Short mmCIF file of C-alpha atoms and ligand atoms in Angstrom, two decimals:
data_model
loop_
_atom_site.label_atom_id
_atom_site.label_comp_id
_atom_site.label_asym_id
_atom_site.label_seq_id
_atom_site.Cartn_x
_atom_site.Cartn_y
_atom_site.Cartn_z
CA MET A 1479 0.47 -0.23 0.53
CA SER A 1480 1.62 3.51 -1.27
CA PRO A 1481 1.91 5.83 1.28
CA SER A 1482 -0.26 8.44 0.19
CA ILE A 1483 -3.14 5.87 -0.56
CA GLN A 1484 -2.23 5.29 3.33
CA HIS A 1485 -2.48 8.69 4.19
CA VAL A 1486 -5.68 9.03 2.62
CA LEU A 1487 -7.25 5.98 4.50
CA GLN A 1488 -6.18 8.41 7.98
CA GLN A 1489 -7.96 10.66 6.81
CA ALA A 1490 -11.46 8.83 5.88
CA ALA A 1491 -10.73 6.76 9.47
CA ALA A 1492 -11.03 10.43 11.25
CA ARG A 1493 -13.71 11.46 9.34
CA ILE A 1494 -15.61 8.11 10.64
CA ALA A 1495 -14.31 8.49 14.02
CA THR A 1496 -16.13 12.21 14.55
CA ALA A 1497 -19.12 11.02 12.67
CA GLU A 1498 -22.43 10.43 14.27
CA ARG A 1499 -24.85 8.99 11.39
CA ILE A 1500 -23.06 7.07 9.06
CA VAL A 1501 -25.25 5.23 5.83
CA CYS A 1502 -23.65 3.02 3.80
CA LEU A 1503 -24.85 2.66 0.07
CA THR A 1504 -23.58 -0.72 -1.96
CA GLY A 1505 -24.05 -1.23 -5.16
CA ALA A 1506 -22.19 -4.83 -7.39
CA GLY A 1507 -18.83 -4.16 -6.71
CA ILE A 1508 -18.99 -5.18 -3.06
CA SER A 1509 -19.84 -8.59 -4.03
CA ALA A 1510 -17.32 -8.16 -7.28
CA GLU A 1511 -14.59 -10.07 -4.77
CA SER A 1512 -17.59 -13.28 -3.24
CA GLY A 1513 -17.76 -14.36 -6.93
CA ILE A 1514 -20.86 -12.50 -8.09
CA ALA A 1515 -20.69 -10.64 -11.44
CA THR A 1516 -21.14 -6.70 -11.08
CA PHE A 1517 -23.57 -5.21 -13.97
CA ARG A 1518 -21.52 -2.97 -16.18
CA SER A 1519 -17.38 -3.96 -15.16
CA ALA A 1520 -15.92 -3.42 -19.19
CA GLN A 1521 -14.73 -7.54 -18.55
CA SER A 1522 -17.49 -9.16 -16.49
CA GLY A 1523 -20.49 -7.59 -16.08
CA LEU A 1524 -23.00 -8.94 -16.94
CA TRP A 1525 -24.47 -5.99 -19.04
CA THR A 1526 -21.69 -6.55 -20.84
CA LYS A 1527 -22.49 -9.95 -22.41
CA TYR A 1528 -26.72 -10.29 -21.52
CA ASP A 1529 -29.05 -7.07 -22.51
CA PRO A 1530 -30.77 -5.74 -19.53
CA MET A 1531 -33.66 -5.26 -21.24
CA GLN A 1532 -34.65 -8.63 -22.22
CA LEU A 1533 -33.38 -10.08 -18.70
CA ALA A 1534 -34.58 -7.80 -16.44
CA SER A 1535 -37.68 -5.84 -17.53
CA GLN A 1536 -41.18 -6.23 -17.74
CA GLU A 1537 -41.03 -6.35 -21.41
CA GLY A 1538 -38.07 -8.42 -21.16
CA PHE A 1539 -40.38 -11.20 -19.34
CA ALA A 1540 -43.96 -10.88 -21.09
CA ARG A 1541 -41.77 -11.95 -24.25
CA ASN A 1542 -39.87 -14.96 -22.98
CA PRO A 1543 -40.57 -15.64 -19.07
CA SER A 1544 -38.29 -19.30 -19.55
CA LEU A 1545 -35.38 -17.27 -20.65
CA VAL A 1546 -36.02 -14.53 -17.49
CA TRP A 1547 -36.28 -17.58 -15.03
CA ARG A 1548 -33.66 -19.51 -15.69
CA TRP A 1549 -31.58 -16.36 -15.57
CA TYR A 1550 -32.51 -15.55 -12.50
CA MET A 1551 -31.77 -19.91 -10.93
CA GLN A 1552 -28.75 -19.67 -11.96
CA ARG A 1553 -28.20 -16.53 -10.58
CA LEU A 1554 -30.06 -16.98 -7.09
CA HIS A 1555 -27.46 -20.70 -7.20
CA GLN A 1556 -24.33 -18.78 -7.17
CA VAL A 1557 -25.69 -16.29 -4.55
CA GLU A 1558 -26.32 -19.36 -2.10
CA GLU A 1559 -23.03 -21.08 -2.60
CA ALA A 1560 -20.89 -17.42 -2.98
CA ARG A 1561 -19.92 -16.18 0.48
CA PRO A 1562 -19.43 -12.27 2.29
CA ASN A 1563 -15.54 -11.46 1.56
CA PRO A 1564 -13.15 -9.53 3.57
CA GLY A 1565 -15.45 -5.81 2.86
CA HIS A 1566 -18.76 -7.41 3.11
CA LEU A 1567 -17.54 -8.21 6.84
CA ALA A 1568 -15.16 -5.14 7.85
CA LEU A 1569 -19.12 -2.74 7.01
CA ALA A 1570 -20.66 -5.37 9.62
CA ARG A 1571 -17.69 -4.11 11.70
CA LEU A 1572 -18.56 -0.10 11.01
CA GLU A 1573 -21.94 -1.20 12.44
CA THR A 1574 -21.27 -2.49 15.16
CA LEU A 1575 -17.99 0.40 16.18
CA ALA A 1576 -21.70 2.56 15.12
CA ILE A 1577 -23.63 0.97 17.04
CA GLN A 1578 -22.15 1.27 20.20
CA LYS A 1579 -20.48 5.38 19.32
CA SER A 1580 -24.39 6.43 18.48
CA GLY A 1581 -27.07 3.49 18.42
CA GLN A 1582 -26.92 2.92 14.73
CA MET A 1583 -25.84 2.90 11.60
CA SER A 1584 -27.96 2.09 8.21
CA LEU A 1585 -27.12 0.03 5.52
CA ILE A 1586 -28.68 0.99 1.92
CA THR A 1587 -27.79 -1.32 -0.51
CA GLN A 1588 -28.88 -2.14 -4.34
CA ASN A 1589 -27.99 -5.65 -4.51
CA VAL A 1590 -30.62 -8.39 -4.54
CA ASP A 1591 -28.23 -10.65 -2.86
CA ASP A 1592 -28.08 -10.85 0.96
CA LEU A 1593 -24.31 -11.13 1.49
CA HIS A 1594 -24.90 -8.03 4.29
CA GLU A 1595 -26.92 -10.15 5.62
CA ARG A 1596 -24.98 -13.17 6.56
CA ALA A 1597 -21.83 -10.87 7.62
CA GLY A 1598 -23.53 -9.39 10.32
CA ASN A 1599 -25.53 -6.34 9.25
CA HIS A 1600 -28.87 -6.24 11.12
CA HIS A 1601 -30.39 -2.76 9.36
CA VAL A 1602 -30.25 -3.52 5.48
CA LEU A 1603 -32.34 -1.42 3.12
CA HIS A 1604 -32.98 -3.70 -0.23
CA LEU A 1605 -33.80 -1.08 -2.81
CA HIS A 1606 -34.06 -3.38 -5.43
CA GLY A 1607 -35.64 -6.17 -3.95
CA GLN A 1608 -33.99 -9.75 -2.95
CA ILE A 1609 -33.17 -12.63 -5.38
CA THR A 1610 -33.79 -14.90 -3.16
CA HIS A 1611 -37.48 -13.50 -2.45
CA TYR A 1612 -40.47 -14.39 -4.70
CA ARG A 1613 -43.61 -13.35 -6.05
CA CYS A 1614 -46.36 -13.38 -8.14
CA ASN A 1615 -46.24 -11.00 -10.99
CA ASP A 1616 -49.81 -9.67 -10.93
CA CYS A 1617 -51.32 -10.12 -7.94
CA ARG A 1618 -48.01 -9.96 -5.99
CA ARG A 1619 -48.53 -12.46 -3.53
CA TYR A 1620 -45.08 -13.75 -1.75
CA TYR A 1621 -44.01 -17.40 -2.58
CA LEU A 1622 -42.08 -19.75 -1.50
CA LEU A 1623 -39.58 -21.26 -4.29
CA ARG A 1624 -39.78 -25.53 -4.10
CA LEU A 1625 -37.09 -27.60 -5.28
CA ASP A 1626 -38.66 -28.20 -8.56
CA ASP A 1627 -39.11 -24.61 -9.60
CA ARG A 1628 -35.61 -24.32 -9.14
CA GLN A 1629 -34.66 -26.73 -12.80
CA ALA A 1630 -38.11 -26.30 -14.02
CA GLU A 1631 -37.62 -24.62 -17.68
CA ASP A 1632 -40.25 -21.84 -16.67
CA PRO A 1633 -41.97 -19.53 -13.65
CA PRO A 1634 -44.43 -21.02 -12.03
CA TRP A 1635 -47.44 -19.83 -11.63
CA CYS A 1636 -49.43 -18.56 -9.05
CA ALA A 1637 -52.50 -20.50 -7.20
CA THR A 1638 -54.43 -16.92 -6.22
CA CYS A 1639 -54.30 -15.79 -9.13
CA GLY A 1640 -52.79 -17.50 -12.19
CA GLY A 1641 -50.30 -15.01 -12.51
CA GLN A 1642 -46.61 -16.18 -13.62
CA ILE A 1643 -44.25 -16.37 -10.29
CA ARG A 1644 -41.21 -13.91 -10.60
CA PRO A 1645 -38.40 -12.63 -8.51
CA ASP A 1646 -39.37 -9.83 -5.89
CA VAL A 1647 -36.32 -7.35 -7.14
CA VAL A 1648 -37.03 -4.44 -9.20
CA TRP A 1649 -36.62 -3.81 -12.48
CA PHE A 1650 -35.57 -1.21 -15.36
CA GLY A 1651 -39.34 0.63 -15.64
CA GLU A 1652 -40.19 -0.97 -12.42
CA MET A 1653 -40.65 1.64 -8.88
CA LEU A 1654 -38.79 1.03 -5.91
CA LEU A 1655 -40.60 -0.13 -2.68
CA GLU A 1656 -41.82 2.87 -1.74
CA ALA A 1657 -41.75 2.21 2.13
CA VAL A 1658 -37.71 1.98 1.08
CA TYR A 1659 -36.88 4.40 -0.83
CA ARG A 1660 -38.11 6.64 1.51
CA GLN A 1661 -36.63 5.19 4.32
CA ALA A 1662 -33.22 5.57 2.67
CA GLN A 1663 -33.72 9.02 1.54
CA GLN A 1664 -34.56 9.81 6.04
CA VAL A 1665 -31.42 8.14 6.83
CA VAL A 1666 -28.95 9.69 4.31
CA GLN A 1667 -30.69 12.77 4.97
CA GLU A 1668 -30.01 12.47 8.12
CA CYS A 1669 -27.02 11.54 8.35
CA ASP A 1670 -22.64 13.83 8.16
CA LEU A 1671 -21.21 10.97 6.84
CA LEU A 1672 -22.34 8.59 3.95
CA LEU A 1673 -19.89 5.71 2.95
CA VAL A 1674 -20.80 4.61 -0.75
CA VAL A 1675 -18.99 1.31 -1.41
CA GLY A 1676 -19.03 -0.43 -5.59
CA THR A 1677 -21.16 1.26 -7.90
CA SER A 1678 -20.93 3.13 -10.88
CA GLY A 1679 -23.86 5.44 -9.94
CA VAL A 1680 -25.65 5.44 -13.24
CA VAL A 1681 -28.80 3.75 -11.60
CA TYR A 1682 -31.49 6.27 -10.45
CA PRO A 1683 -33.25 7.18 -7.81
CA ALA A 1684 -30.23 5.26 -6.62
CA ALA A 1685 -27.47 7.67 -7.67
CA GLU A 1686 -29.08 10.55 -6.38
CA LEU A 1687 -28.53 9.63 -2.57
CA PRO A 1688 -24.81 10.48 -2.67
CA TYR A 1689 -25.49 13.96 -4.02
CA ILE A 1690 -28.79 14.09 -1.08
CA ALA A 1691 -26.69 13.52 1.40
CA GLN A 1692 -23.79 15.94 -0.32
CA GLY A 1693 -26.78 19.10 -0.29
CA ASN A 1694 -27.21 17.95 3.31
CA GLY A 1695 -23.54 18.37 4.60
CA ALA A 1696 -22.89 14.93 5.19
CA CYS A 1697 -19.15 13.99 4.42
CA VAL A 1698 -19.00 11.56 1.45
CA ILE A 1699 -16.34 8.67 0.71
CA ASP A 1700 -16.19 6.87 -2.39
CA VAL A 1701 -14.56 2.85 -2.61
CA ASN A 1702 -14.19 1.44 -5.49
CA PRO A 1703 -11.09 1.08 -8.18
CA GLN A 1704 -12.53 3.06 -11.05
CA ASP A 1705 -13.55 7.39 -10.58
CA ASN A 1706 -16.84 7.68 -11.23
CA ALA A 1707 -20.01 10.29 -11.15
CA ILE A 1708 -19.97 10.38 -7.55
CA GLY A 1709 -15.68 10.01 -7.20
CA GLN A 1710 -15.63 13.47 -8.92
CA ILE A 1711 -18.41 14.87 -5.88
CA ALA A 1712 -16.66 12.57 -3.63
CA ASP A 1713 -15.04 14.60 -0.41
CA ILE A 1714 -12.29 11.80 -0.17
CA ALA A 1715 -12.21 8.78 -3.08
CA LEU A 1716 -10.55 5.78 -1.96
CA ARG A 1717 -8.88 3.20 -5.13
CA GLY A 1718 -9.26 0.35 -4.64
CA THR A 1719 -11.02 -2.80 -4.23
CA ALA A 1720 -13.29 -3.05 -1.14
CA GLY A 1721 -12.37 -6.59 0.18
CA VAL A 1722 -9.18 -4.97 -0.04
CA ILE A 1723 -9.95 -0.51 1.26
CA LEU A 1724 -12.46 -1.60 3.86
CA PRO A 1725 -10.57 -4.17 6.25
CA LYS A 1726 -8.09 -1.75 6.02
CA LEU A 1727 -10.21 1.60 6.75
CA LEU A 1728 -11.34 -0.37 9.99
CA ASP A 1729 -8.26 -1.16 11.27
CA ASN A 1730 -6.83 2.50 11.02
CA LEU A 1731 -10.69 3.80 12.61
CA LEU A 1732 -9.84 0.82 14.80
CA SER A 1733 -6.04 2.57 15.56
CA THR A 1734 -8.03 6.27 16.30
CA ARG A 1735 -10.03 5.16 18.71
C1 BJW B 363 -15.81 -2.59 -7.13
C2 BJW B 363 -15.26 -3.57 -7.28
C3 BJW B 363 -14.65 -3.82 -5.80
C4 BJW B 363 -15.90 -3.66 -9.88
N1 BJW B 363 -15.19 -3.67 -5.06
N2 BJW B 363 -15.68 -1.83 -6.29
C5 BJW B 363 -32.87 9.00 -17.38
C6 BJW B 363 -32.51 9.72 -15.81
C7 BJW B 363 -32.79 8.93 -15.17
C8 BJW B 363 -32.90 7.79 -14.78
C9 BJW B 363 -33.65 7.19 -15.60
C10 BJW B 363 -33.13 7.43 -17.07
N3 BJW B 363 -33.51 6.82 -17.74
C11 BJW B 363 -34.18 5.76 -17.20
C12 BJW B 363 -34.39 5.94 -16.35
C13 BJW B 363 -35.09 4.94 -15.12
C14 BJW B 363 -34.08 4.16 -14.87
C15 BJW B 363 -32.77 4.52 -15.03
O1 BJW B 363 -32.29 4.77 -13.43
N4 BJW B 363 -31.55 4.12 -15.94
C16 BJW B 363 -30.31 4.23 -16.27
C17 BJW B 363 -29.54 3.02 -16.61
C18 BJW B 363 -30.62 5.44 -17.12
N5 BJW B 363 -33.99 4.06 -13.35
C19 BJW B 363 -35.35 2.42 -12.99
O2 BJW B 363 -35.68 2.29 -14.26
C20 BJW B 363 -35.89 2.63 -11.85
N6 BJW B 363 -36.95 2.15 -11.80
C21 BJW B 363 -37.54 4.40 -12.06
O3 BJW B 363 -36.56 4.94 -12.29
O4 BJW B 363 -38.85 4.36 -11.45
C22 BJW B 363 -39.49 5.54 -11.97
C23 BJW B 363 -39.83 5.07 -13.31
C24 BJW B 363 -40.83 4.70 -13.51
C25 BJW B 363 -41.34 4.52 -14.81
C26 BJW B 363 -40.72 4.78 -15.73
C27 BJW B 363 -39.48 5.19 -15.93
C28 BJW B 363 -39.03 5.97 -14.33
C29 BJW B 363 -35.61 0.79 -11.65
C30 BJW B 363 -34.08 0.78 -11.54
C31 BJW B 363 -34.13 -0.51 -11.40
C32 BJW B 363 -32.53 -1.61 -12.07
N7 BJW B 363 -32.37 -2.45 -11.39
C33 BJW B 363 -31.55 -3.63 -11.30
C34 BJW B 363 -31.51 -4.93 -11.68
C35 BJW B 363 -32.34 -5.92 -9.89
C36 BJW B 363 -32.07 -7.12 -10.43
C37 BJW B 363 -31.22 -8.18 -10.09
O5 BJW B 363 -30.42 -8.01 -9.80
O6 BJW B 363 -31.44 -8.57 -11.66
O7 BJW B 363 -30.18 -3.61 -10.49
S1 BJW B 363 -30.18 -3.25 -12.73
C38 BJW B 363 -28.80 -2.93 -11.44
O8 BJW B 363 -27.90 -2.01 -11.83
C39 BJW B 363 -28.98 -3.64 -10.91
C40 BJW B 363 -27.99 -2.43 -9.78
O9 BJW B 363 -28.42 -2.43 -8.42
C41 BJW B 363 -28.96 -0.89 -10.80
C42 BJW B 363 -26.74 -0.99 -10.23
O10 BJW B 363 -25.48 -0.73 -11.09
P1 BJW B 363 -24.66 -1.19 -9.80
O11 BJW B 363 -24.22 -2.22 -8.27
O12 BJW B 363 -24.19 0.65 -9.39
O13 BJW B 363 -23.01 -2.25 -10.76
P2 BJW B 363 -22.68 -1.21 -11.98
O14 BJW B 363 -21.92 -2.66 -12.89
O15 BJW B 363 -23.30 -0.69 -12.28
O16 BJW B 363 -20.94 -1.32 -10.80
C43 BJW B 363 -19.93 -1.33 -10.55
C44 BJW B 363 -19.00 -0.31 -10.09
O17 BJW B 363 -17.93 -1.40 -8.95
C45 BJW B 363 -18.29 -0.07 -10.87
O18 BJW B 363 -18.08 0.95 -10.02
C46 BJW B 363 -16.91 -0.59 -9.94
O19 BJW B 363 -16.22 0.03 -10.94
C47 BJW B 363 -17.53 -1.32 -9.16
N8 BJW B 363 -16.05 -2.27 -8.48
N9 BJW B 363 -15.10 -4.58 -8.61
C48 BJW B 363 -15.01 -2.58 -5.36
N10 BJW B 363 -14.14 -5.50 -5.80
ZN1 ZN B 364 -50.99 -13.67 -8.08
#
């Protein structure tokens, strides 16, 4: 680790140490080191291989429900096989420290996996839903996935209304769950430090959260190997992967106490 990165880590740790209300916002990059592909990375991003409108939109599901179903069953299997990485574990440690200090820390994720919960975070807001949850596309009733559904070529049918079952995730053109987004906006408006990890910041309305935080005077720290729109407005940019940077950030934080 170069001396300049160490210096920026110390600066970031000092800001976290004095913050009273910390919020984290994560994207696909935090799960990359658990083997879950991001969406927009140049070589391995899901959207470089697949058309998002075919797989993650109401139109795509109507056109080819079987394709969409099999894609989600494959990704569900990957998520279940994956383990939280040192980046997830560091954010769980941060929650413990924040709760000891001020009684709170919210984590907002755009990810549909459950790796933050499995790492030990307790207050997780899933802006784009969860791939482990299933519901009817028409009447929204929850559906408990059966073993044979996982191998099926087509999505199962809803016993109540006859609609098709789909993952409880948010596709393009769909509204986020209002209560979840309202809560995310509220914690971001009230925070004094927003730690943004592993998101390209191009998908709205999630992408507006760092701007809301900064507009309310919060310090924004961006952890990402690449610069992007959030990096441009961040008060502190930590360039590196979450699995490397976040544990070091926590070590620096613990040494400032
Ligand atoms: C690492 C790393 C490591 C790599 N460590 N970092 C024009 C303006 C404003 C809005 C719109 C617009 N046109 C259309 C819209 C609306 C649209 C939108 O924002 N589109 C933009 C793409 C332009 N938004 C919507 O449709 C949303 N709904 C909505 O707006 O409702 C109102 C409405 C209704 C009707 C009409 C219009 C509006 C819904 C968005 C739903 C997004 N859904 C997905 C799929 C979820 C389900 C699933 O997983 O299958 O959510 S798309 C995908 O993108 C997924 C992600 O959560 C989301 C964000 O991606 P994320 O997390 O940032 O990942 P990447 O891959 O982009 O970036 C990874 C980052 O990690 C990179 O920066 C790497 O460098 C970094 N990284 N390795 C740390 N090891
Ligand atoms: Zn139904």
